[in-house]
mmCIF file of C-alpha atoms and ligand atoms in Angstrom:
data_model
loop_
_atom_site.group_PDB
_atom_site.id
_atom_site.type_symbol
_atom_site.label_atom_id
_atom_site.label_comp_id
_atom_site.label_asym_id
_atom_site.label_seq_id
_atom_site.Cartn_x
_atom_site.Cartn_y
_atom_site.Cartn_z
ATOM 1 C CA MET A 63 156.458 115.915 116.295
ATOM 2 C CA LEU A 64 158.741 117.309 119.024
ATOM 3 C CA ARG A 65 158.567 121.104 119.026
ATOM 4 C CA LEU A 66 160.660 123.474 121.081
ATOM 5 C CA GLU A 67 159.014 126.775 120.873
ATOM 6 C CA ASP A 68 161.309 129.685 121.716
ATOM 7 C CA VAL A 69 162.870 127.672 124.581
ATOM 8 C CA THR A 70 165.417 128.998 127.131
ATOM 9 C CA ILE A 71 167.088 126.204 129.067
ATOM 10 C CA ARG A 72 169.121 127.077 132.219
ATOM 11 C CA GLN A 73 171.575 124.924 134.206
ATOM 12 C CA GLY A 74 173.238 127.070 136.825
ATOM 13 C CA ASP A 75 175.012 130.073 134.950
ATOM 14 C CA PHE A 76 174.640 128.342 131.578
ATOM 15 C CA THR A 77 171.774 129.232 129.194
ATOM 16 C CA LEU A 78 170.900 127.616 125.953
ATOM 17 C CA HIS A 79 168.249 128.801 123.372
ATOM 18 C CA ALA A 80 166.371 126.407 121.111
ATOM 19 C CA ALA A 81 163.540 126.954 118.558
ATOM 20 C CA LEU A 82 163.306 123.840 116.535
ATOM 21 C CA SER A 83 161.082 120.817 115.504
ATOM 22 C CA VAL A 84 161.801 117.086 115.064
ATOM 23 C CA PRO A 85 159.281 115.160 112.968
ATOM 24 C CA ALA A 86 157.966 111.845 114.453
ATOM 25 C CA GLY A 87 160.022 108.907 113.557
ATOM 26 C CA ALA A 88 163.191 110.881 112.605
ATOM 27 C CA HIS A 89 166.631 109.725 113.653
ATOM 28 C CA VAL A 90 168.518 112.740 114.714
ATOM 29 C CA ALA A 91 172.116 113.302 115.933
ATOM 30 C CA VAL A 92 173.095 116.017 118.414
ATOM 31 C CA ILE A 93 176.627 117.245 117.868
ATOM 32 C CA GLY A 94 178.696 120.198 119.056
ATOM 33 C CA PRO A 95 181.722 121.120 121.210
ATOM 34 C CA SER A 96 182.271 119.741 124.569
ATOM 35 C CA GLY A 97 180.456 121.832 127.208
ATOM 36 C CA ALA A 98 178.238 123.361 124.569
ATOM 37 C CA GLY A 99 175.184 122.073 126.166
ATOM 38 C CA LYS A 100 174.234 118.729 124.501
ATOM 39 C CA SER A 101 173.438 117.015 127.783
ATOM 40 C CA THR A 102 171.653 120.083 128.855
ATOM 41 C CA PHE A 103 169.484 120.055 125.803
ATOM 42 C CA LEU A 104 168.576 116.471 126.183
ATOM 43 C CA GLY A 105 167.982 116.905 129.882
ATOM 44 C CA ALA A 106 165.603 119.725 129.120
ATOM 45 C CA VAL A 107 163.542 117.604 126.743
ATOM 46 C CA ALA A 108 163.577 114.856 129.294
ATOM 47 C CA GLY A 109 162.399 117.170 132.070
ATOM 48 C CA PHE A 110 165.577 117.039 134.267
ATOM 49 C CA VAL A 111 166.796 120.547 133.469
ATOM 50 C CA PRO A 112 164.673 123.595 133.972
ATOM 51 C CA VAL A 113 163.038 125.573 131.115
ATOM 52 C CA PRO A 114 162.220 128.989 132.463
ATOM 53 C CA SER A 115 160.571 130.230 129.165
ATOM 54 C CA GLY A 116 159.131 128.799 126.087
ATOM 55 C CA ARG A 117 157.251 125.533 125.536
ATOM 56 C CA ILE A 118 158.283 121.933 124.790
ATOM 57 C CA GLU A 119 155.491 120.024 122.978
ATOM 58 C CA TRP A 120 155.179 116.455 121.816
ATOM 59 C CA ASP A 121 152.292 115.806 119.300
ATOM 60 C CA GLY A 122 150.840 119.188 120.231
ATOM 61 C CA VAL A 123 150.767 118.491 123.963
ATOM 62 C CA ASP A 124 152.809 120.806 126.227
ATOM 63 C CA LEU A 125 155.219 118.751 128.323
ATOM 64 C CA SER A 126 156.619 121.711 130.345
ATOM 65 C CA ALA A 127 154.785 120.939 133.630
ATOM 66 C CA ARG A 128 155.285 117.199 133.372
ATOM 67 C CA SER A 129 157.817 115.337 135.604
ATOM 68 C CA PRO A 130 160.311 113.184 133.670
ATOM 69 C CA SER A 131 158.527 109.965 134.459
ATOM 70 C CA ARG A 132 155.327 111.413 132.942
ATOM 71 C CA ARG A 133 156.930 112.339 129.685
ATOM 72 C CA PRO A 134 156.708 109.978 126.614
ATOM 73 C CA ILE A 135 160.518 109.532 126.832
ATOM 74 C CA SER A 136 163.190 107.021 127.505
ATOM 75 C CA ILE A 137 166.631 108.200 128.108
ATOM 76 C CA LEU A 138 170.031 106.454 128.251
ATOM 77 C CA PHE A 139 172.876 108.286 129.944
ATOM 78 C CA GLN A 140 176.706 107.969 129.387
ATOM 79 C CA ASP A 141 176.936 105.814 132.578
ATOM 80 C CA ASN A 142 174.983 104.388 135.523
ATOM 81 C CA ASN A 143 171.918 103.150 133.308
ATOM 82 C CA LEU A 144 171.626 100.105 135.522
ATOM 83 C CA PHE A 145 171.070 99.470 139.205
ATOM 84 C CA PRO A 146 174.008 97.474 140.438
ATOM 85 C CA HIS A 147 172.079 95.479 143.176
ATOM 86 C CA LEU A 148 169.370 94.383 140.597
ATOM 87 C CA THR A 149 169.587 91.611 138.124
ATOM 88 C CA ALA A 150 169.448 92.246 134.324
ATOM 89 C CA PHE A 151 165.806 90.963 134.504
ATOM 90 C CA GLN A 152 164.957 93.208 137.279
ATOM 91 C CA ASN A 153 166.654 96.339 135.671
ATOM 92 C CA ILE A 154 164.535 95.693 132.561
ATOM 93 C CA ALA A 155 161.345 95.077 134.653
ATOM 94 C CA LEU A 156 161.730 98.567 136.284
ATOM 95 C CA GLY A 157 160.990 99.997 132.863
ATOM 96 C CA LEU A 158 157.517 98.452 133.088
ATOM 97 C CA LYS A 159 156.911 98.335 136.855
ATOM 98 C CA PRO A 160 158.790 100.373 139.373
ATOM 99 C CA SER A 161 157.582 97.866 142.043
ATOM 100 C CA LEU A 162 159.121 94.969 140.102
ATOM 101 C CA ARG A 163 155.919 93.065 140.666
ATOM 102 C CA VAL A 164 155.536 91.689 137.124
ATOM 103 C CA ASN A 165 152.781 89.321 136.056
ATOM 104 C CA ALA A 166 153.295 86.280 133.799
ATOM 105 C CA ALA A 167 152.626 88.292 130.591
ATOM 106 C CA GLU A 168 155.204 90.963 131.522
ATOM 107 C CA GLN A 169 157.642 88.368 132.572
ATOM 108 C CA HIS A 170 157.297 86.993 128.975
ATOM 109 C CA GLN A 171 157.748 90.461 127.463
ATOM 110 C CA ILE A 172 160.969 90.937 129.534
ATOM 111 C CA GLU A 173 162.291 87.552 128.290
ATOM 112 C CA ALA A 174 161.387 88.572 124.679
ATOM 113 C CA ALA A 175 163.343 91.969 125.201
ATOM 114 C CA LEU A 176 166.319 90.105 126.572
ATOM 115 C CA ALA A 177 166.201 87.908 123.555
ATOM 116 C CA ARG A 178 165.909 90.813 121.056
ATOM 117 C CA VAL A 179 169.210 92.213 122.387
ATOM 118 C CA GLY A 180 170.770 88.756 122.259
ATOM 119 C CA LEU A 181 170.910 88.139 125.944
ATOM 120 C CA SER A 182 168.587 85.159 126.334
ATOM 121 C CA GLY A 183 169.617 83.309 129.564
ATOM 122 C CA PHE A 184 171.521 86.354 131.055
ATOM 123 C CA GLY A 185 168.454 87.603 132.984
ATOM 124 C CA GLY A 186 169.736 86.403 136.362
ATOM 125 C CA ARG A 187 173.042 88.225 136.266
ATOM 126 C CA LYS A 188 173.811 91.453 138.002
ATOM 127 C CA PRO A 189 175.684 94.318 136.079
ATOM 128 C CA ALA A 190 178.990 93.471 137.602
ATOM 129 C CA GLU A 191 178.635 89.847 136.009
ATOM 130 C CA LEU A 192 178.188 91.388 132.513
ATOM 131 C CA SER A 193 180.607 92.982 130.079
ATOM 132 C CA GLY A 194 180.215 96.593 129.092
ATOM 133 C CA GLY A 195 178.509 95.705 125.855
ATOM 134 C CA GLN A 196 176.139 93.379 127.690
ATOM 135 C CA GLN A 197 175.264 96.018 130.206
ATOM 136 C CA SER A 198 174.513 98.402 127.298
ATOM 137 C CA ARG A 199 172.220 95.738 125.884
ATOM 138 C CA VAL A 200 170.340 95.314 129.119
ATOM 139 C CA ALA A 201 169.726 99.192 129.224
ATOM 140 C CA LEU A 202 168.625 99.019 125.604
ATOM 141 C CA ALA A 203 166.303 96.077 126.407
ATOM 142 C CA ARG A 204 164.569 98.446 128.928
ATOM 143 C CA VAL A 205 164.197 101.218 126.303
ATOM 144 C CA LEU A 206 162.691 98.602 123.987
ATOM 145 C CA LEU A 207 160.215 97.310 126.562
ATOM 146 C CA ARG A 208 158.939 100.842 127.575
ATOM 147 C CA ALA A 209 158.291 101.632 123.863
ATOM 148 C CA ARG A 210 158.079 105.256 124.453
ATOM 149 C CA PRO A 211 157.783 107.363 121.407
ATOM 150 C CA LEU A 212 160.850 109.448 122.091
ATOM 151 C CA VAL A 213 164.279 107.827 122.816
ATOM 152 C CA LEU A 214 167.161 110.095 124.055
ATOM 153 C CA LEU A 215 170.751 108.778 123.963
ATOM 154 C CA ASP A 216 173.440 110.766 125.652
ATOM 155 C CA GLU A 217 176.565 109.008 124.288
ATOM 156 C CA PRO A 218 175.663 105.724 126.057
ATOM 157 C CA PHE A 219 178.014 103.670 124.044
ATOM 158 C CA SER A 220 181.108 105.746 124.055
ATOM 159 C CA ALA A 221 183.015 103.440 126.521
ATOM 160 C CA LEU A 222 182.576 100.561 124.026
ATOM 161 C CA GLY A 223 185.148 99.685 121.394
ATOM 162 C CA PRO A 224 184.322 100.830 117.796
ATOM 163 C CA ALA A 225 182.908 97.556 116.582
ATOM 164 C CA MET A 226 180.625 97.093 119.605
ATOM 165 C CA LYS A 227 179.439 100.731 119.505
ATOM 166 C CA SER A 228 178.518 100.416 115.892
ATOM 167 C CA GLU A 229 176.567 97.153 116.615
ATOM 168 C CA MET A 230 174.730 98.972 119.403
ATOM 169 C CA LEU A 231 173.953 101.871 117.265
ATOM 170 C CA HIS A 232 172.515 99.728 114.607
ATOM 171 C CA LEU A 233 170.470 97.915 117.125
ATOM 172 C CA VAL A 234 169.134 101.163 118.432
ATOM 173 C CA ARG A 235 168.203 102.314 115.013
ATOM 174 C CA ASP A 236 166.478 99.055 114.250
ATOM 175 C CA ILE A 237 164.494 99.062 117.461
ATOM 176 C CA CYS A 238 163.462 102.791 117.054
ATOM 177 C CA ALA A 239 162.370 101.902 113.391
ATOM 178 C CA GLN A 240 160.389 98.967 114.576
ATOM 179 C CA THR A 241 158.593 100.882 117.341
ATOM 180 C CA ASN A 242 158.388 104.088 115.071
ATOM 181 C CA ALA A 243 160.251 105.963 117.868
ATOM 182 C CA THR A 244 161.814 109.263 117.284
ATOM 183 C CA LEU A 245 165.574 109.141 118.172
ATOM 184 C CA LEU A 246 167.737 111.999 119.484
ATOM 185 C CA MET A 247 171.331 110.836 119.952
ATOM 186 C CA VAL A 248 174.176 112.934 121.277
ATOM 187 C CA THR A 249 177.508 111.920 119.726
ATOM 188 C CA HIS A 250 180.966 113.340 119.432
ATOM 189 C CA ASP A 251 181.771 111.023 116.542
ATOM 190 C CA VAL A 252 180.536 112.451 113.254
ATOM 191 C CA ASN A 253 180.718 108.920 111.715
ATOM 192 C CA ASP A 254 178.064 107.808 114.097
ATOM 193 C CA ALA A 255 175.956 110.752 112.899
ATOM 194 C CA ARG A 256 176.536 109.907 109.193
ATOM 195 C CA ALA A 257 175.707 106.204 109.865
ATOM 196 C CA ILE A 258 172.530 106.590 111.860
ATOM 197 C CA ALA A 259 171.013 110.031 111.438
ATOM 198 C CA ASP A 260 169.511 111.590 108.443
ATOM 199 C CA SER A 261 169.500 114.899 110.184
ATOM 200 C CA THR A 262 171.501 116.551 112.847
ATOM 201 C CA ILE A 263 171.069 119.240 115.609
ATOM 202 C CA LEU A 264 173.982 121.514 116.199
ATOM 203 C CA VAL A 265 174.639 122.769 119.670
ATOM 204 C CA ALA A 266 177.012 125.644 119.853
ATOM 205 C CA GLN A 267 177.374 129.203 121.007
ATOM 206 C CA GLY A 268 174.372 129.053 123.355
ATOM 207 C CA GLN A 269 171.893 127.853 120.615
ATOM 208 C CA ALA A 270 170.591 124.416 119.558
ATOM 209 C CA THR A 271 169.814 124.817 115.828
ATOM 210 C CA GLY A 272 168.591 122.548 113.018
ATOM 211 C CA PRO A 273 167.956 119.752 112.379
ATOM 212 C CA PHE A 274 170.032 119.945 109.159
ATOM 213 C CA PRO A 275 170.449 117.160 106.669
ATOM 214 C CA THR A 276 173.481 115.389 108.223
ATOM 215 C CA ALA A 277 175.608 114.991 105.002
ATOM 216 C CA GLU A 278 175.151 118.640 104.036
ATOM 217 C CA LEU A 279 176.005 119.933 107.444
ATOM 218 C CA LEU A 280 179.175 117.737 107.855
ATOM 219 C CA ASP A 281 180.327 118.271 104.238
ATOM 220 C CA ASN A 282 179.895 121.995 104.410
ATOM 221 C CA PRO A 283 180.221 122.830 108.122
ATOM 222 C CA PRO A 284 179.675 126.395 109.519
ATOM 223 C CA PRO A 285 182.848 128.010 111.138
ATOM 224 C CA VAL A 286 181.919 126.925 114.755
ATOM 225 C CA LEU A 287 181.494 123.277 113.669
ATOM 226 C CA ARG A 288 184.604 123.417 111.375
ATOM 227 C CA GLU A 289 186.568 124.548 114.280
ATOM 228 C CA TYR A 290 185.236 121.744 116.538
ATOM 229 C CA LEU A 291 185.852 119.028 113.796
ATOM 230 C CA GLY A 292 189.429 120.236 113.291
HETATM 231 P P1 ADP B 226 177.868 118.863 126.706
HETATM 232 O O1 ADP B 226 177.122 117.771 126.945
HETATM 233 O O2 ADP B 226 177.720 119.504 125.408
HETATM 234 O O3 ADP B 226 179.452 118.516 126.983
HETATM 235 P P2 ADP B 226 176.730 120.011 129.045
HETATM 236 O O4 ADP B 226 175.263 120.190 128.734
HETATM 237 O O5 ADP B 226 177.149 118.936 129.984
HETATM 238 O O6 ADP B 226 177.618 120.119 127.771
HETATM 239 O O7 ADP B 226 177.118 121.336 129.760
HETATM 240 C C1 ADP B 226 176.765 122.595 129.319
HETATM 241 C C2 ADP B 226 177.253 123.716 130.312
HETATM 242 O O8 ADP B 226 176.496 123.531 131.570
HETATM 243 C C3 ADP B 226 178.709 123.657 130.666
HETATM 244 O O9 ADP B 226 179.174 125.035 130.877
HETATM 245 C C4 ADP B 226 178.674 123.105 132.118
HETATM 246 O O10 ADP B 226 179.587 123.471 132.867
HETATM 247 C C5 ADP B 226 177.226 123.495 132.597
HETATM 248 N N1 ADP B 226 176.594 122.558 133.510
HETATM 249 C C6 ADP B 226 176.403 121.207 133.207
HETATM 250 N N2 ADP B 226 175.836 120.673 134.326
HETATM 251 C C7 ADP B 226 175.650 121.490 135.289
HETATM 252 C C8 ADP B 226 175.100 121.587 136.556
HETATM 253 N N3 ADP B 226 174.525 120.492 137.130
HETATM 254 N N4 ADP B 226 175.035 122.717 137.307
HETATM 255 C C9 ADP B 226 175.532 123.843 136.555
HETATM 256 N N5 ADP B 226 176.067 123.988 135.468
HETATM 257 C C10 ADP B 226 176.167 122.807 134.774
HETATM 258 MG MG1 MG B 227 177.445 115.781 127.563
#
């Protein structure tokens, strides 16, 4: 279980409070108005954004003092998930070995991850030689290979067309289900929330609240969400 115990998150002048728990293996959407703090919320869980008070726990272990790389987390950002000077294979290998010196068994794992996301044979290409959808798949293959228990997505597929985005989201969901990972996914598209997430965290007015059952929240939204949904 991910637990945020009376947490204050601070990014410059901006402050967000959170007191909530997410059960292990849950698939949770994170929604709210633009600028409300969704990215800041994920950044705090990942360890990129300061948490001056409160505790963030995973499985009862306090993560507060751990650097991002020592947290049980994989994160995909909106852009720049891949290094342009590295091949797809190398970008994935980074998830296992920052030195890129992979042994035969690891090489095999990377090939398997490429195959899982439908990119067998594309390992030698650099990001510029791949379509947007293929780049997303490479980034996803790295998440798959790292097999961290907590997967955070900050709208990584929003630049893709609707059909490709939906395909990627379903692939994420299947991969998380397979590895029993807990998924937190920022989205501005409530259809994504309905399609992928049983429960949803609402970030608005300086608070992260929930998770609420997605259908209940969206069918009967509180005023702040109603305003945002239009
Ligand atoms: P969302 O992802 O919901 O659109 P963000 O988490 O990006 O919102 O931003 C929340 C607030 O934090 C905004 O007011 C934004 O201006 C501010 N903010 C974001 N990043 C920084 C930063 N690096 N330094 C200072 N303030 C920031
Ligand atoms: Mg954001």
